[in-house]
Amino acid sequence: MQRVKVVVVGAGVVGLSTAVRIAEALPYCSVTVIAEKFSPNTTSDGAAGILLPTEFPDIPLDRQQRWFKETFDHLLAIAYSPQAADAGVYLSSGFHIFKDVPCEKKPFWADLVFGFRNMSDKEMKLFPNHKFGQAFTTLKCECLSYLPWLEKRFRAVGGQILQEKVTDLHKLALNYDAIINCSGVGSHFLVKNEEVYPVRGQMLMVNAPWLKNFVRDADGKTYIYPGIRYVNIGGTRQVDDWRMEVDKEDSEGILERCSRLEPSLRVAQVMGEWVGLRPGRANPRVEREYLHVQGRQVPLVHNYGHGGCGITLSWGTALDALNLLRQSLFDKPPQARL
């Protein structure tokens, strides 16, 4: 079979996961990743990296479960392999706390993590302003390590890397047989999709090596995630905010809120501040269309709009993107490029 030229646009965790899955599963494909930014300068690099799904309204729960299970099982295998240190993947235990008792006390992902249970009254006394909590063990994936590890894995199977900004998919289609769009919030401009929007996140990195367990407020605006190099504390969820500059008032608010949950943070040294733009969307877009270019039909597979769940769902939605590409190549074999 003639080599099929596939290009993946975007080098965050979704883009690289998708590129690896395609390159490893379809040896007749020549896969290139094109992006303006690579690690350590992607949104994924700054993400706290805790695997914790949110429920999307218009996607069947069994599909969401499968996306999470695929990702969890993939990262768990890495965490229990000699590659764990290089990949930056490990188990993390902690508390998910709620100011009000949720309608659904057992989320759809509860049986996919380890040891999920409701917190005891004694545990809840640690958080007097909260009424309900869940305790469990999940995984943490630190993309400052994981993305270079994925890129190395991609190159090992012949993957190509090209650093440039893509502004026109039709022009890109002149040189490729299939395109996978993993451009995150960049899809707002690249495919003129106003359904995807920035959700600005700001976070601090603090030196607090005595903290071992995560704490996350269910509103998503206050969290403490101990990591290998530092403790991530955050955050913000500012919709339609494109600012990439650090906001000092946000930093002060993060420190204050997190210190109420964990008073020892008041003496922790701040090592750095970070801002990133989550690709907000009502639901992730994982689907296929075709571009019509010089008499050819070029499959365009979209895989973006994961919000704050990019790492959490990355390997699962990458499998769907792979299957959409595979089906496209079967249904409509590539035509010769002029």
PDB file of C-alpha atoms in Angstrom, residues 130-316:
ATOM      1  CA  HIS A 130     -17.606  21.978  53.065  1.00  0.00           C
ATOM      2  CA  LYS A 131     -20.495  19.541  53.519  1.00  0.00           C
ATOM      3  CA  PHE A 132     -19.473  16.511  51.489  1.00  0.00           C
ATOM      4  CA  GLY A 133     -16.370  14.879  50.087  1.00  0.00           C
ATOM      5  CA  GLN A 134     -14.973  11.952  48.137  1.00  0.00           C
ATOM      6  CA  ALA A 135     -11.667  10.174  48.713  1.00  0.00           C
ATOM      7  CA  PHE A 136      -9.884   8.146  46.041  1.00  0.00           C
ATOM      8  CA  THR A 137      -6.586   7.392  44.360  1.00  0.00           C
ATOM      9  CA  THR A 138      -6.096   8.480  40.775  1.00  0.00           C
ATOM     10  CA  LEU A 139      -3.073   9.246  38.583  1.00  0.00           C
ATOM     11  CA  LYS A 140      -1.015  12.375  38.077  1.00  0.00           C
ATOM     12  CA  CYS A 141       0.695  12.984  34.752  1.00  0.00           C
ATOM     13  CA  GLU A 142       3.281  15.758  34.691  1.00  0.00           C
ATOM     14  CA  CYS A 143       3.448  16.966  31.120  1.00  0.00           C
ATOM     15  CA  LEU A 144       6.836  18.667  31.523  1.00  0.00           C
ATOM     16  CA  SER A 145       8.113  15.070  31.551  1.00  0.00           C
ATOM     17  CA  TYR A 146       5.313  13.257  29.726  1.00  0.00           C
ATOM     18  CA  LEU A 147       5.257  15.349  26.533  1.00  0.00           C
ATOM     19  CA  PRO A 148       9.002  14.940  25.802  1.00  0.00           C
ATOM     20  CA  TRP A 149       8.575  11.223  26.591  1.00  0.00           C
ATOM     21  CA  LEU A 150       5.654  10.981  24.134  1.00  0.00           C
ATOM     22  CA  GLU A 151       7.601  12.908  21.507  1.00  0.00           C
ATOM     23  CA  LYS A 152      10.531  10.483  21.881  1.00  0.00           C
ATOM     24  CA  ARG A 153       8.115   7.544  21.509  1.00  0.00           C
ATOM     25  CA  PHE A 154       6.639   9.192  18.408  1.00  0.00           C
ATOM     26  CA  ARG A 155      10.043   9.723  16.799  1.00  0.00           C
ATOM     27  CA  ALA A 156      11.000   6.112  17.579  1.00  0.00           C
ATOM     28  CA  VAL A 157       8.338   4.881  15.130  1.00  0.00           C
ATOM     29  CA  GLY A 158       9.356   7.319  12.412  1.00  0.00           C
ATOM     30  CA  GLY A 159       7.245  10.315  13.366  1.00  0.00           C
ATOM     31  CA  GLN A 160       8.301  13.712  12.034  1.00  0.00           C
ATOM     32  CA  ILE A 161       8.178  17.042  13.892  1.00  0.00           C
ATOM     33  CA  LEU A 162       7.746  20.425  12.215  1.00  0.00           C
ATOM     34  CA  GLN A 163       7.525  23.705  14.132  1.00  0.00           C
ATOM     35  CA  GLU A 164       5.403  26.296  12.342  1.00  0.00           C
ATOM     36  CA  LYS A 165       2.050  28.002  12.749  1.00  0.00           C
ATOM     37  CA  VAL A 166      -0.803  26.526  10.703  1.00  0.00           C
ATOM     38  CA  THR A 167      -3.378  29.087   9.556  1.00  0.00           C
ATOM     39  CA  ASP A 168      -5.041  27.362   6.573  1.00  0.00           C
ATOM     40  CA  LEU A 169      -6.074  23.706   6.567  1.00  0.00           C
ATOM     41  CA  HIS A 170      -6.967  23.773   2.872  1.00  0.00           C
ATOM     42  CA  LYS A 171      -3.431  24.847   2.045  1.00  0.00           C
ATOM     43  CA  LEU A 172      -2.076  22.129   4.362  1.00  0.00           C
ATOM     44  CA  ALA A 173      -4.239  19.559   2.556  1.00  0.00           C
ATOM     45  CA  LEU A 174      -2.312  20.198  -0.675  1.00  0.00           C
ATOM     46  CA  ASN A 175       0.601  18.218   0.788  1.00  0.00           C
ATOM     47  CA  TYR A 176      -1.132  15.589   2.960  1.00  0.00           C
ATOM     48  CA  ASP A 177      -3.662  12.785   2.556  1.00  0.00           C
ATOM     49  CA  ALA A 178      -5.343  13.315   5.943  1.00  0.00           C
ATOM     50  CA  ILE A 179      -5.385  15.985   8.651  1.00  0.00           C
ATOM     51  CA  ILE A 180      -6.005  15.537  12.366  1.00  0.00           C
ATOM     52  CA  ASN A 181      -6.937  18.798  14.074  1.00  0.00           C
ATOM     53  CA  CYS A 182      -5.767  18.845  17.694  1.00  0.00           C
ATOM     54  CA  SER A 183      -5.244  22.596  17.902  1.00  0.00           C
ATOM     55  CA  GLY A 184      -7.137  23.121  21.158  1.00  0.00           C
ATOM     56  CA  VAL A 185      -8.362  26.654  21.703  1.00  0.00           C
ATOM     57  CA  GLY A 186      -6.589  27.535  18.449  1.00  0.00           C
ATOM     58  CA  SER A 187      -9.540  25.924  16.636  1.00  0.00           C
ATOM     59  CA  HIS A 188     -11.469  29.100  17.448  1.00  0.00           C
ATOM     60  CA  PHE A 189      -9.444  30.689  14.635  1.00  0.00           C
ATOM     61  CA  LEU A 190      -8.182  27.725  12.597  1.00  0.00           C
ATOM     62  CA  VAL A 191     -11.612  26.274  11.792  1.00  0.00           C
ATOM     63  CA  LYS A 192     -13.594  29.420  12.691  1.00  0.00           C
ATOM     64  CA  ASN A 193     -15.382  27.558  15.473  1.00  0.00           C
ATOM     65  CA  GLU A 194     -16.864  29.997  17.956  1.00  0.00           C
ATOM     66  CA  GLU A 195     -18.120  27.071  20.026  1.00  0.00           C
ATOM     67  CA  VAL A 196     -14.586  26.699  21.372  1.00  0.00           C
ATOM     68  CA  TYR A 197     -13.453  29.482  23.694  1.00  0.00           C
ATOM     69  CA  PRO A 198     -10.651  30.152  26.174  1.00  0.00           C
ATOM     70  CA  VAL A 199     -11.045  29.316  29.844  1.00  0.00           C
ATOM     71  CA  ARG A 200      -8.127  31.124  31.438  1.00  0.00           C
ATOM     72  CA  GLY A 201      -6.329  29.226  34.169  1.00  0.00           C
ATOM     73  CA  GLN A 202      -3.729  30.686  36.516  1.00  0.00           C
ATOM     74  CA  MET A 203      -1.695  28.566  38.887  1.00  0.00           C
ATOM     75  CA  LEU A 204       1.197  28.876  41.316  1.00  0.00           C
ATOM     76  CA  MET A 205       4.053  26.471  41.900  1.00  0.00           C
ATOM     77  CA  VAL A 206       5.078  26.373  45.558  1.00  0.00           C
ATOM     78  CA  ASN A 207       7.737  24.574  47.548  1.00  0.00           C
ATOM     79  CA  ALA A 208       5.805  22.460  50.071  1.00  0.00           C
ATOM     80  CA  PRO A 209       7.366  18.978  50.060  1.00  0.00           C
ATOM     81  CA  TRP A 210       5.528  18.004  53.256  1.00  0.00           C
ATOM     82  CA  LEU A 211       2.227  17.848  51.337  1.00  0.00           C
ATOM     83  CA  LYS A 212       1.526  14.418  49.874  1.00  0.00           C
ATOM     84  CA  ASN A 213      -2.239  14.281  49.205  1.00  0.00           C
ATOM     85  CA  PHE A 214      -4.275  16.382  46.793  1.00  0.00           C
ATOM     86  CA  VAL A 215      -7.275  18.500  47.780  1.00  0.00           C
ATOM     87  CA  ARG A 216      -9.692  19.834  45.164  1.00  0.00           C
ATOM     88  CA  ASP A 217     -12.794  21.949  45.686  1.00  0.00           C
ATOM     89  CA  ALA A 218     -15.499  20.701  43.325  1.00  0.00           C
ATOM     90  CA  ASP A 219     -16.006  24.200  41.934  1.00  0.00           C
ATOM     91  CA  GLY A 220     -12.649  23.748  40.157  1.00  0.00           C
ATOM     92  CA  LYS A 221     -11.321  27.103  41.372  1.00  0.00           C
ATOM     93  CA  THR A 222      -9.342  25.882  44.388  1.00  0.00           C
ATOM     94  CA  TYR A 223      -6.975  22.930  44.298  1.00  0.00           C
ATOM     95  CA  ILE A 224      -3.725  21.665  45.772  1.00  0.00           C
ATOM     96  CA  TYR A 225      -1.849  19.020  43.773  1.00  0.00           C
ATOM     97  CA  PRO A 226       1.505  17.802  45.142  1.00  0.00           C
ATOM     98  CA  GLY A 227       3.925  16.898  42.367  1.00  0.00           C
ATOM     99  CA  ILE A 228       7.478  15.719  41.733  1.00  0.00           C
ATOM    100  CA  ARG A 229       9.112  19.147  41.439  1.00  0.00           C
ATOM    101  CA  TYR A 230       6.671  21.329  43.384  1.00  0.00           C
ATOM    102  CA  VAL A 231       3.059  21.622  44.546  1.00  0.00           C
ATOM    103  CA  ASN A 232       0.573  23.065  42.040  1.00  0.00           C
ATOM    104  CA  ILE A 233      -1.994  25.346  43.666  1.00  0.00           C
ATOM    105  CA  GLY A 234      -4.773  27.119  41.822  1.00  0.00           C
ATOM    106  CA  GLY A 235      -6.721  28.279  40.177  1.00  0.00           C
ATOM    107  CA  THR A 236      -9.013  30.304  37.976  1.00  0.00           C
ATOM    108  CA  ARG A 237     -11.700  29.454  35.429  1.00  0.00           C
ATOM    109  CA  GLN A 238     -12.162  32.719  33.539  1.00  0.00           C
ATOM    110  CA  VAL A 239     -14.338  32.167  30.468  1.00  0.00           C
ATOM    111  CA  ASP A 240     -13.590  34.105  27.243  1.00  0.00           C
ATOM    112  CA  ASP A 241     -10.471  35.614  28.805  1.00  0.00           C
ATOM    113  CA  TRP A 242      -7.512  35.570  26.405  1.00  0.00           C
ATOM    114  CA  ARG A 243      -5.012  37.193  28.809  1.00  0.00           C
ATOM    115  CA  MET A 244      -1.729  35.306  29.082  1.00  0.00           C
ATOM    116  CA  GLU A 245      -0.161  37.673  31.626  1.00  0.00           C
ATOM    117  CA  VAL A 246       0.021  36.755  35.313  1.00  0.00           C
ATOM    118  CA  ASP A 247      -2.605  38.634  37.335  1.00  0.00           C
ATOM    119  CA  LYS A 248      -1.278  39.500  40.807  1.00  0.00           C
ATOM    120  CA  GLU A 249      -4.786  39.704  42.266  1.00  0.00           C
ATOM    121  CA  ASP A 250      -5.489  36.192  40.994  1.00  0.00           C
ATOM    122  CA  SER A 251      -2.252  34.955  42.588  1.00  0.00           C
ATOM    123  CA  GLU A 252      -3.189  36.527  45.921  1.00  0.00           C
ATOM    124  CA  GLY A 253      -6.662  34.986  45.749  1.00  0.00           C
ATOM    125  CA  ILE A 254      -5.247  31.537  44.954  1.00  0.00           C
ATOM    126  CA  LEU A 255      -2.857  31.692  47.899  1.00  0.00           C
ATOM    127  CA  GLU A 256      -5.596  32.819  50.247  1.00  0.00           C
ATOM    128  CA  ARG A 257      -8.147  30.180  49.184  1.00  0.00           C
ATOM    129  CA  CYS A 258      -5.640  27.322  49.199  1.00  0.00           C
ATOM    130  CA  SER A 259      -4.248  28.379  52.573  1.00  0.00           C
ATOM    131  CA  ARG A 260      -7.739  28.128  54.040  1.00  0.00           C
ATOM    132  CA  LEU A 261      -7.805  24.475  52.959  1.00  0.00           C
ATOM    133  CA  GLU A 262      -4.172  23.813  53.918  1.00  0.00           C
ATOM    134  CA  PRO A 263      -2.884  26.396  56.452  1.00  0.00           C
ATOM    135  CA  SER A 264       0.740  25.277  56.087  1.00  0.00           C
ATOM    136  CA  LEU A 265       0.786  26.831  52.629  1.00  0.00           C
ATOM    137  CA  ARG A 266       0.998  30.269  54.263  1.00  0.00           C
ATOM    138  CA  VAL A 267       4.729  29.644  54.813  1.00  0.00           C
ATOM    139  CA  ALA A 268       5.405  27.922  51.474  1.00  0.00           C
ATOM    140  CA  GLN A 269       7.780  29.643  49.059  1.00  0.00           C
ATOM    141  CA  VAL A 270       6.269  30.562  45.690  1.00  0.00           C
ATOM    142  CA  MET A 271       8.572  29.156  42.995  1.00  0.00           C
ATOM    143  CA  GLY A 272       6.682  30.353  39.935  1.00  0.00           C
ATOM    144  CA  GLU A 273       3.400  31.436  38.358  1.00  0.00           C
ATOM    145  CA  TRP A 274       1.767  30.132  35.196  1.00  0.00           C
ATOM    146  CA  VAL A 275      -1.127  31.051  32.901  1.00  0.00           C
ATOM    147  CA  GLY A 276      -2.745  28.863  30.240  1.00  0.00           C
ATOM    148  CA  LEU A 277      -5.906  28.798  28.142  1.00  0.00           C
ATOM    149  CA  ARG A 278      -8.046  25.670  28.367  1.00  0.00           C
ATOM    150  CA  PRO A 279      -9.989  24.876  25.172  1.00  0.00           C
ATOM    151  CA  GLY A 280     -13.505  25.303  26.529  1.00  0.00           C
ATOM    152  CA  ARG A 281     -16.445  23.785  24.668  1.00  0.00           C
ATOM    153  CA  ALA A 282     -19.804  22.336  25.713  1.00  0.00           C
ATOM    154  CA  ASN A 283     -18.479  18.936  24.559  1.00  0.00           C
ATOM    155  CA  PRO A 284     -15.187  17.780  23.062  1.00  0.00           C
ATOM    156  CA  ARG A 285     -15.341  17.630  19.281  1.00  0.00           C
ATOM    157  CA  VAL A 286     -14.213  14.199  18.105  1.00  0.00           C
ATOM    158  CA  GLU A 287     -15.618  13.739  14.619  1.00  0.00           C
ATOM    159  CA  ARG A 288     -14.743  13.650  10.916  1.00  0.00           C
ATOM    160  CA  GLU A 289     -15.459  15.776   7.876  1.00  0.00           C
ATOM    161  CA  TYR A 290     -13.846  16.099   4.434  1.00  0.00           C
ATOM    162  CA  LEU A 291     -12.001  18.963   2.807  1.00  0.00           C
ATOM    163  CA  HIS A 292     -12.391  19.286  -0.973  1.00  0.00           C
ATOM    164  CA  VAL A 293      -9.027  20.255  -2.436  1.00  0.00           C
ATOM    165  CA  GLN A 294      -8.127  20.072  -6.152  1.00  0.00           C
ATOM    166  CA  GLY A 295     -10.609  17.296  -6.841  1.00  0.00           C
ATOM    167  CA  ARG A 296      -9.527  15.289  -3.788  1.00  0.00           C
ATOM    168  CA  GLN A 297     -11.496  14.527  -0.645  1.00  0.00           C
ATOM    169  CA  VAL A 298      -9.109  14.894   2.292  1.00  0.00           C
ATOM    170  CA  PRO A 299     -10.366  13.547   5.633  1.00  0.00           C
ATOM    171  CA  LEU A 300     -10.219  16.073   8.462  1.00  0.00           C
ATOM    172  CA  VAL A 301     -10.584  14.488  11.896  1.00  0.00           C
ATOM    173  CA  HIS A 302     -11.218  16.864  14.784  1.00  0.00           C
ATOM    174  CA  ASN A 303     -10.056  16.084  18.322  1.00  0.00           C
ATOM    175  CA  TYR A 304     -10.259  19.214  20.465  1.00  0.00           C
ATOM    176  CA  GLY A 305     -12.373  21.059  23.021  1.00  0.00           C
ATOM    177  CA  HIS A 306     -11.554  18.942  26.095  1.00  0.00           C
ATOM    178  CA  GLY A 307     -11.653  21.903  28.512  1.00  0.00           C
ATOM    179  CA  GLY A 308      -9.730  20.994  31.656  1.00  0.00           C
ATOM    180  CA  CYS A 309      -9.824  17.269  30.789  1.00  0.00           C
ATOM    181  CA  GLY A 310      -7.176  17.147  28.080  1.00  0.00           C
ATOM    182  CA  ILE A 311      -4.810  14.877  29.979  1.00  0.00           C
ATOM    183  CA  THR A 312      -7.692  12.969  31.590  1.00  0.00           C
ATOM    184  CA  LEU A 313      -9.208  11.926  28.239  1.00  0.00           C
ATOM    185  CA  SER A 314      -6.204  12.191  25.909  1.00  0.00           C
ATOM    186  CA  TRP A 315      -5.503   8.521  25.168  1.00  0.00           C
ATOM    187  CA  GLY A 316      -9.199   7.675  24.853  1.00  0.00           C
TER     188      GLY A 316
END
